[in-house]
């Protein structure tokens, strides 16, 4: 029948398309992988990733949490997590993550000088990502939070196709320019069959510390509108607050240093 012929053709097409794609393989010892992504840089993705990792650990002290900085060109996790130094090697030649606030962290920033630029082509970046994923002794983790670089390029595809991801979270400001790229990020994850858990609206409102007047510097509800059109949830709405920025810059993220504050 024509329907069974169509089915055979569909299966054949799927087989051909899947050729050449890397087989997804779990990271040893890691139960769930959560990726944090943004289409555009400068929307507070790394700050959010750090605070989400700390919040996961704070919400349930029985859970072990790791944080992987997949931004090869601009690693910021070492500074935000107040970590310096080179990882030790295990007898099996695996790198041991550096730890602070109970979170196991790995970053390109531990392997190069702080001020040294990474001047690499795509293949070298892919090789580095593979090492950060596979040549690290993560121990036993309930959650590994991956801070992705901005955009929808090689790194995002490589991570999405190499490891099973429980879900992706898209970070954006309400600004139109950022929303264009946030939409692309969400669509990319859908294309590679990674579930998008929802969006986080960051830097949504600024409250004057003196007069308490609120200003929507980047616009009011852009991410909410985008979430509605993509049929996704809004997972959080984070204000533009000096404490959030200062605490991350000083290596004492707000979730750990000011857990009772509104921020």
Short mmCIF file of C-alpha atoms in Angstrom, two decimals:
data_model
loop_
_atom_site.label_atom_id
_atom_site.label_comp_id
_atom_site.label_asym_id
_atom_site.label_seq_id
_atom_site.Cartn_x
_atom_site.Cartn_y
_atom_site.Cartn_z
CA UNK A 1 0.00 0.00 0.00
CA UNK A 2 1.07 3.61 -0.50
CA UNK A 3 1.04 4.33 3.26
CA UNK A 4 3.50 1.51 4.01
CA UNK A 5 5.67 2.69 1.09
CA UNK A 6 5.66 6.21 2.60
CA UNK A 7 6.67 4.77 5.96
CA UNK A 8 9.61 2.86 4.44
CA UNK A 9 10.73 6.03 2.64
CA UNK A 10 10.45 8.03 5.88
CA UNK A 11 12.55 5.48 7.78
CA UNK A 12 15.13 5.42 5.01
CA UNK A 13 15.36 9.23 5.01
CA UNK A 14 15.78 9.27 8.81
CA UNK A 15 18.59 6.69 8.54
CA UNK A 16 20.42 8.74 5.90
CA UNK A 17 20.00 11.99 7.90
CA UNK A 18 21.28 10.39 11.09
CA UNK A 19 24.47 9.18 9.41
CA UNK A 20 27.47 11.22 10.39
CA UNK A 21 25.76 12.60 13.50
CA UNK A 22 27.64 11.78 16.71
CA UNK A 23 25.93 9.24 18.93
CA UNK A 24 24.72 10.73 22.20
CA UNK A 25 26.61 9.28 25.13
CA UNK A 26 25.94 10.12 28.78
CA UNK A 27 28.70 11.76 30.82
CA UNK A 28 29.91 9.25 33.37
CA UNK A 29 28.46 9.90 36.82
CA UNK A 30 26.11 12.68 35.64
CA UNK A 31 22.36 12.07 35.98
CA UNK A 32 20.84 15.18 34.39
CA UNK A 33 22.27 17.88 32.16
CA UNK A 34 20.74 21.34 32.05
CA UNK A 35 21.97 23.87 29.47
CA UNK A 36 21.61 27.63 29.82
CA UNK A 37 21.74 29.50 26.55
CA UNK A 38 21.10 32.87 24.97
CA UNK A 39 21.12 34.02 21.40
CA UNK A 40 22.97 37.22 22.28
CA UNK A 41 25.88 37.96 24.59
CA UNK A 42 25.59 40.38 27.49
CA UNK A 43 22.11 39.32 28.66
CA UNK A 44 23.33 37.91 31.99
CA UNK A 45 23.41 34.24 31.02
CA UNK A 46 26.53 33.29 33.01
CA UNK A 47 25.29 35.19 36.08
CA UNK A 48 22.00 33.29 35.83
CA UNK A 49 23.77 29.95 35.26
CA UNK A 50 25.92 30.41 38.37
CA UNK A 51 22.95 31.38 40.54
CA UNK A 52 20.80 28.51 39.18
CA UNK A 53 23.55 25.98 40.00
CA UNK A 54 23.82 27.40 43.54
CA UNK A 55 20.02 27.48 43.92
CA UNK A 56 19.69 23.81 42.85
CA UNK A 57 22.18 22.88 45.57
CA UNK A 58 20.60 25.20 48.16
CA UNK A 59 17.07 23.87 47.52
CA UNK A 60 18.11 20.27 48.24
CA UNK A 61 21.30 19.61 50.19
CA UNK A 62 21.23 15.93 49.14
CA UNK A 63 21.85 16.90 45.50
CA UNK A 64 25.33 17.18 43.99
CA UNK A 65 25.65 19.94 41.39
CA UNK A 66 28.34 20.70 38.81
CA UNK A 67 28.88 23.72 36.57
CA UNK A 68 30.57 23.55 33.16
CA UNK A 69 31.67 26.73 31.42
CA UNK A 70 31.35 25.92 27.70
CA UNK A 71 32.33 29.45 26.64
CA UNK A 72 35.83 28.80 25.29
CA UNK A 73 36.51 32.35 24.08
CA UNK A 74 35.12 34.25 27.09
CA UNK A 75 35.06 32.03 30.19
CA UNK A 76 33.57 33.90 33.16
CA UNK A 77 32.74 31.10 35.63
CA UNK A 78 36.20 31.18 37.36
CA UNK A 79 35.73 34.84 38.37
CA UNK A 80 32.06 34.47 39.31
CA UNK A 81 32.73 31.33 41.40
CA UNK A 82 35.92 32.83 42.90
CA UNK A 83 38.13 30.01 41.62
CA UNK A 84 41.74 30.06 40.39
CA UNK A 85 44.35 27.46 39.55
CA UNK A 86 44.83 24.40 37.38
CA UNK A 87 42.84 21.19 37.79
CA UNK A 88 44.71 18.22 39.25
CA UNK A 89 44.83 15.01 37.23
CA UNK A 90 43.51 11.67 38.49
CA UNK A 91 45.50 8.43 37.96
CA UNK A 92 43.24 7.86 34.91
CA UNK A 93 44.42 11.22 33.46
CA UNK A 94 41.06 12.93 34.04
CA UNK A 95 40.86 16.53 35.25
CA UNK A 96 39.45 17.11 38.74
CA UNK A 97 36.94 20.01 38.81
CA UNK A 98 37.72 22.94 41.10
CA UNK A 99 35.15 23.38 43.87
CA UNK A 100 33.60 26.32 45.66
CA UNK A 101 30.32 26.72 47.56
CA UNK A 102 29.90 22.94 47.13
CA UNK A 103 29.74 23.23 43.31
CA UNK A 104 32.21 21.30 41.10
CA UNK A 105 33.33 23.66 38.31
CA UNK A 106 35.24 23.20 35.07
CA UNK A 107 36.20 25.96 32.65
CA UNK A 108 38.68 26.80 29.94
CA UNK A 109 39.61 29.64 32.30
CA UNK A 110 41.39 27.10 34.54
CA UNK A 111 43.61 25.96 31.67
CA UNK A 112 44.83 29.31 30.28
CA UNK A 113 46.16 32.58 31.70
CA UNK A 114 43.37 34.92 32.83
CA UNK A 115 44.32 37.62 30.31
CA UNK A 116 45.29 35.29 27.44
CA UNK A 117 42.95 35.36 24.43
CA UNK A 118 41.91 32.05 22.88
CA UNK A 119 42.70 32.48 19.18
CA UNK A 120 41.38 29.18 17.79
CA UNK A 121 39.50 27.90 14.81
CA UNK A 122 36.34 25.80 15.11
CA UNK A 123 38.01 22.36 15.16
CA UNK A 124 40.21 23.28 18.11
CA UNK A 125 37.18 24.64 19.97
CA UNK A 126 35.30 21.38 19.33
CA UNK A 127 38.26 19.41 20.65
CA UNK A 128 38.36 21.56 23.80
CA UNK A 129 34.60 21.09 24.37
CA UNK A 130 35.02 17.31 24.00
CA UNK A 131 37.77 17.37 26.64
CA UNK A 132 35.72 19.52 29.04
CA UNK A 133 32.78 17.11 28.68
CA UNK A 134 34.57 13.76 28.66
CA UNK A 135 37.97 14.16 30.30
CA UNK A 136 36.71 15.45 33.63
CA UNK A 137 36.16 13.34 36.74
CA UNK A 138 32.76 14.76 37.74
CA UNK A 139 32.25 12.14 40.48
CA UNK A 140 28.53 11.55 41.05
CA UNK A 141 26.38 14.54 40.02
CA UNK A 142 22.61 14.89 40.14
CA UNK A 143 22.77 17.99 37.92
CA UNK A 144 25.38 19.38 35.57
CA UNK A 145 24.57 22.96 34.57
CA UNK A 146 26.26 23.94 31.29
CA UNK A 147 26.79 27.64 30.64
CA UNK A 148 26.73 27.82 26.83
CA UNK A 149 28.40 30.56 24.79
CA UNK A 150 26.01 33.00 23.07
CA UNK A 151 24.67 32.12 19.63
CA UNK A 152 23.66 28.98 17.75
CA UNK A 153 26.98 27.73 16.42
CA UNK A 154 29.38 24.80 16.61
CA UNK A 155 29.51 24.53 20.40
CA UNK A 156 25.73 24.47 20.86
CA UNK A 157 25.32 21.83 18.16
CA UNK A 158 28.23 19.75 19.40
CA UNK A 159 26.97 19.67 23.01
CA UNK A 160 23.36 19.02 21.92
CA UNK A 161 24.36 16.11 19.69
CA UNK A 162 27.00 14.54 21.95
CA UNK A 163 25.29 14.34 25.34
CA UNK A 164 21.70 13.68 26.42
CA UNK A 165 20.27 16.99 27.66
CA UNK A 166 17.35 16.98 30.11
CA UNK A 167 16.39 20.53 29.15
CA UNK A 168 17.49 23.95 27.93
CA UNK A 169 16.71 27.32 29.51
CA UNK A 170 16.87 30.45 27.33
CA UNK A 171 17.96 33.72 28.96
CA UNK A 172 17.04 37.05 27.39
CA UNK A 173 16.45 40.68 28.22
CA UNK A 174 13.10 42.15 27.07
CA UNK A 175 14.89 44.19 24.37
CA UNK A 176 13.75 43.53 20.78
CA UNK A 177 17.31 42.90 19.53
CA UNK A 178 17.94 40.26 22.22
CA UNK A 179 14.54 38.65 21.62
CA UNK A 180 15.31 38.05 17.93
CA UNK A 181 18.30 35.92 18.92
CA UNK A 182 16.52 34.26 21.86
CA UNK A 183 13.88 32.98 19.42
CA UNK A 184 16.64 31.54 17.21
CA UNK A 185 18.16 29.81 20.24
CA UNK A 186 14.85 28.22 21.21
CA UNK A 187 14.20 27.07 17.64
CA UNK A 188 17.70 25.59 17.37
CA UNK A 189 17.15 23.40 20.45
CA UNK A 190 13.82 22.25 19.07
CA UNK A 191 15.53 21.31 15.79
CA UNK A 192 18.03 19.07 17.59
CA UNK A 193 15.28 17.61 19.82
CA UNK A 194 16.39 19.20 23.10
CA UNK A 195 13.38 20.08 25.29
CA UNK A 196 13.21 23.81 26.04
CA UNK A 197 12.05 24.13 29.65
CA UNK A 198 11.26 27.82 29.33
CA UNK A 199 12.61 31.35 29.25
CA UNK A 200 14.08 33.63 31.90
CA UNK A 201 13.46 37.36 31.54
CA UNK A 202 16.58 39.10 32.86
CA UNK A 203 17.22 42.79 33.65
CA UNK A 204 13.50 43.38 33.33
CA UNK A 205 13.05 46.38 35.62
CA UNK A 206 15.29 48.87 37.42
CA UNK A 207 14.14 50.31 40.72
CA UNK A 208 15.79 53.55 41.81
CA UNK A 209 17.33 52.87 45.26
CA UNK A 210 16.44 56.42 46.41
CA UNK A 211 12.92 57.13 45.16
CA UNK A 212 11.86 53.51 44.35
CA UNK A 213 10.64 54.60 40.90
CA UNK A 214 10.65 51.65 38.48
CA UNK A 215 12.02 51.97 34.93
CA UNK A 216 11.84 49.25 32.26
CA UNK A 217 15.20 50.08 30.67
CA UNK A 218 15.10 47.24 28.13
CA UNK A 219 11.32 47.20 27.65
CA UNK A 220 8.57 45.67 29.77
CA UNK A 221 7.25 42.27 28.69
CA UNK A 222 9.23 41.25 25.61
CA UNK A 223 10.25 37.83 26.93
CA UNK A 224 6.71 37.13 28.17
CA UNK A 225 5.36 37.86 24.69
CA UNK A 226 8.02 35.67 23.09
CA UNK A 227 7.26 32.83 25.51
CA UNK A 228 3.58 33.08 24.61
CA UNK A 229 4.29 32.91 20.88
CA UNK A 230 6.63 29.91 21.35
CA UNK A 231 4.16 28.29 23.79
CA UNK A 232 6.83 28.14 26.48
CA UNK A 233 6.83 28.97 30.20
CA UNK A 234 8.43 31.98 31.86
CA UNK A 235 10.64 30.45 34.55
CA UNK A 236 11.73 33.68 36.19
CA UNK A 237 11.72 37.45 35.97
CA UNK A 238 14.95 38.97 37.28
CA UNK A 239 15.31 42.72 37.92
CA UNK A 240 18.30 44.82 36.89
CA UNK A 241 19.85 45.12 40.33
CA UNK A 242 23.31 46.33 41.33
CA UNK A 243 23.60 43.58 43.99
CA UNK A 244 23.24 40.80 41.43
CA UNK A 245 26.04 42.29 39.33
CA UNK A 246 28.36 43.23 42.23
CA UNK A 247 28.11 39.87 44.00
CA UNK A 248 28.96 37.92 40.83
CA UNK A 249 31.84 40.25 39.98
CA UNK A 250 33.29 39.69 43.47
CA UNK A 251 32.94 35.91 43.26
CA UNK A 252 30.14 35.74 45.87
CA UNK A 253 26.95 35.21 43.81
CA UNK A 254 23.77 36.65 45.29
CA UNK A 255 22.15 33.23 45.96
CA UNK A 256 25.01 32.34 48.30
CA UNK A 257 25.91 35.76 49.75
CA UNK A 258 22.44 37.30 50.14
CA UNK A 259 20.00 34.37 50.16
CA UNK A 260 17.30 36.35 52.00
CA UNK A 261 17.39 39.39 49.70
CA UNK A 262 14.67 40.09 47.11
CA UNK A 263 17.27 39.80 44.37
#
